[in-house]
Amino acid sequence: MSTHETTPAGAPDPEWDALIANASVWNGDGFRPTAAITVAANPLPEVSADSAGTTPLTPAWVKSGAGWKGRGRIARVNSLHGFRRWFRRQGGEHGHAAQVWRGLARTTRWVKGVEGGDIDRAKHEARRAQEAYRAARRSHAHKLIPGDKKTKLAKAMDDASKDSAAAMVALAKVRKATRARRAWRASAVAAPLVAAEVGSVLALGDITNGSLATTAATAFVLALIGRRTDAGETWTSDSVALGDGGKLTDETLNAAYRDAGVLKDDQVLKLLSPVALTRDGDAYEVVFDLPSGMPTDKALSAVKGLASAMGVSITQVHQGRGEREGRIHLRVNLRIPFTGKPSPGPLLTAGRMDLFKPVPMGVSMRGKSVETDWVERSGLFGGEPGAGKSAAVNNVLLAAALDPYTRLYLADGKAGFDLVPFEGIAEMIDTAGDPEALLAILTHVWEVEVPARRAALREHGARKVSAELAAKDSRLALAILFVDEWASYVAGAPAKLREELNRLFQLIVSQGRALGVASLAATQKPSSDSVPTSVRDLLSVRWAMRCMTPEASDTILGKGYASAGQNAQTILKTQRGVGILMSGESAEPELVRGHYYSDAEVEQIIGRATELRTEAGTMPGMAPLGATAAPAAPRLLDHLIAAVTATGRGVATKGEVLAYLAGVDPQFGAEDGESEAQFRSRAGKLLAEWLDAEGLEVPTPKVDGPDGKRSLGYRLDDLSAVR
């Protein structure tokens, strides 16, 4: 263990003395040494604001204007809740009128006392004695009884008469004693009332005000006496549901999770933060851990039971996963969120946007702006008609429009008017729901846009598109491909066209992300028919607006989210534009209200976007800024990957590859009079020569063909590794 020498407290410190001697202070005309400063011989001792060290620290913001405003709002919310709790109390046995009545009844019973039993007992004894006397007198009244027996009956009658008289005397004594005790107790009750009346009159100088004060004091005392019900229960705020004006406390929180079936009777939540109102007074928030061994999904799936136990709407309860399993971030809104008028969207006042930066999508329940990064992302927007999908997608499209270098490829399968304002700035657009027009768009993106980006990345020696590369080469600017109502396109297309549309869209979604092509899809009825499953699984950003069924919600967000509490079916019809947003592969879903832009506001933003693109020279038909070469043609390796992908098996035989290449390049087509064996031999040699020319070494293992037979071919993993 090391030791350090220290200077004793009373010893001089040369270094400190030198520091003080060389220090300077401002005297109004310049700096002068502090040695010239005269110090009092007995300086005032330092006074601590908290000598005991027990005063809690108060944050600086609390004393600011915003802090006082926030505390004032919370005080108003608590006052309103207190009044609502009091008002609802009055209708039950815990109401103050019921308490006063019980207090009056209990006071009356105390004044009457228990002596009534003694009186009843004395009455009973007197009645029995009188009946015995009357019976003895009737027996003695018979004349035919012999003398000796008659004498005995006379004696019995005299004894019964004495007993009856004694019983009556005892009854009179009991009644007198009872009246005395009741009078004493009544005086004990009346004395404070008289004293209060006299004191109130003397203090207030008015008999009316004094009587009112006495009445109020009497009611208060009676309410205290009757506070406990006949069943022995006392009123507590924990017995009032949050929806009825109650508070969310530690006790009510645990009770709600027990009533919802999450906790057993002997289990409690481990609170990591106090149950408290937020600064704006709009909600209660708390962080807690579930009992050891309990999975988070058990609590997340009990949101309906929690809402019922708290007496609120299911949309007011939001549970978020914590940093580890078993940890919950709970927020309970005091009113249904997102039912008011939406605030203006930020793009109305935004200038030029940069799509390489996150795009503002909406507002969370906590009032915070929600932004989504669309670089290397793709998205799926789904929900029933009128839920607000078009408004949600507009957040991305309008932001992309304000980025003059982002290219737009748009298609509307329902042939509506949502995309009409973008016609002037889109590279390619279809607003008629024509499958052939969609094929042209997808073909252009796959055969022109994607190869050009691959060539540009190869020239720059990069693997992915970035903002720095896009600034150098306009070919690497981001592009948006948006298809609205895919099901409408494929429903009216022939089988071969439908297969080609599915193939191209899947290729673009899977390979376009790293090349800067963000693919978006929107549908009114989420299912495998509306968006192919092979494509839907590749879309990373999901936004589930209001859905008709939990299954439809899971189709958008992913299987199991509805049962875990993330169910878009619970979104109310009054919450237009509200959906469960999952921004990326690892993001937790949250309820978000998308920014809304009216038709006039969309026209305004598109007008500003047109000006920006005109200035930048990126309007459709203009030469792309910074373009140095024509887009590169697809490489042979790209065609091989496309051929293997088209089989849907991840592998393809040489025969399948040659058949695909025959549709791409006439050199691979069968010549007149050429047999099947001759065609395969010639086309195989041509393919080998092309691979050698490009310096590619592609393995050709044996793979399973469509008929189950094995032959030489290509695997998609091998081709991707060569790339």
mmCIF file of C-alpha atoms in Angstrom, residues 408-413 415 423 427-446 481-483 486 488-490 492-494 497 500-501 504 508:
data_model
loop_
_atom_site.group_PDB
_atom_site.id
_atom_site.type_symbol
_atom_site.label_atom_id
_atom_site.label_comp_id
_atom_site.label_asym_id
_atom_site.label_seq_id
_atom_site.Cartn_x
_atom_site.Cartn_y
_atom_site.Cartn_z
ATOM 1 C CA LEU A 408 -38.669 9.479 -57.596
ATOM 2 C CA TYR A 409 -40.268 6.414 -59.216
ATOM 3 C CA LEU A 410 -43.945 6.324 -58.290
ATOM 4 C CA ALA A 411 -46.873 4.018 -59.116
ATOM 5 C CA ASP A 412 -50.469 4.116 -57.882
ATOM 6 C CA GLY A 413 -52.328 0.834 -58.351
ATOM 7 C CA ALA A 415 -55.552 4.929 -59.961
ATOM 8 C CA GLU A 423 -46.081 14.120 -61.862
ATOM 9 C CA GLU A 427 -38.530 10.439 -63.090
ATOM 10 C CA MET A 428 -41.254 7.915 -63.922
ATOM 11 C CA ILE A 429 -44.818 7.775 -62.618
ATOM 12 C CA ASP A 430 -48.034 5.842 -63.202
ATOM 13 C CA THR A 431 -51.317 7.175 -61.834
ATOM 14 C CA ALA A 432 -53.601 4.984 -63.977
ATOM 15 C CA GLY A 433 -52.939 1.614 -62.300
ATOM 16 C CA ASP A 434 -51.531 0.120 -65.539
ATOM 17 C CA PRO A 435 -49.473 -3.076 -64.951
ATOM 18 C CA GLU A 436 -47.508 -2.446 -68.160
ATOM 19 C CA ALA A 437 -46.554 1.017 -66.892
ATOM 20 C CA LEU A 438 -45.406 -0.500 -63.587
ATOM 21 C CA LEU A 439 -43.355 -3.064 -65.528
ATOM 22 C CA ALA A 440 -41.656 -0.228 -67.404
ATOM 23 C CA ILE A 441 -40.825 1.523 -64.128
ATOM 24 C CA LEU A 442 -39.448 -1.592 -62.461
ATOM 25 C CA THR A 443 -37.500 -2.574 -65.577
ATOM 26 C CA HIS A 444 -35.904 0.868 -65.761
ATOM 27 C CA VAL A 445 -34.959 0.795 -62.078
ATOM 28 C CA TRP A 446 -33.495 -2.715 -62.346
ATOM 29 C CA LEU A 481 -39.490 3.557 -55.508
ATOM 30 C CA PHE A 482 -43.066 3.687 -54.223
ATOM 31 C CA VAL A 483 -45.816 1.263 -55.246
ATOM 32 C CA TRP A 486 -49.544 -3.750 -55.381
ATOM 33 C CA SER A 488 -54.435 -3.880 -57.723
ATOM 34 C CA TYR A 489 -51.582 -4.146 -60.225
ATOM 35 C CA VAL A 490 -51.156 -7.906 -60.090
ATOM 36 C CA GLY A 492 -55.333 -7.176 -63.549
ATOM 37 C CA ALA A 493 -52.095 -8.558 -65.008
ATOM 38 C CA PRO A 494 -51.637 -11.834 -66.940
ATOM 39 C CA LEU A 497 -46.607 -10.331 -66.344
ATOM 40 C CA GLU A 500 -42.209 -10.675 -63.883
ATOM 41 C CA LEU A 501 -43.514 -7.849 -61.685
ATOM 42 C CA LEU A 504 -38.350 -7.397 -60.486
ATOM 43 C CA ILE A 508 -35.004 -4.242 -56.403
#
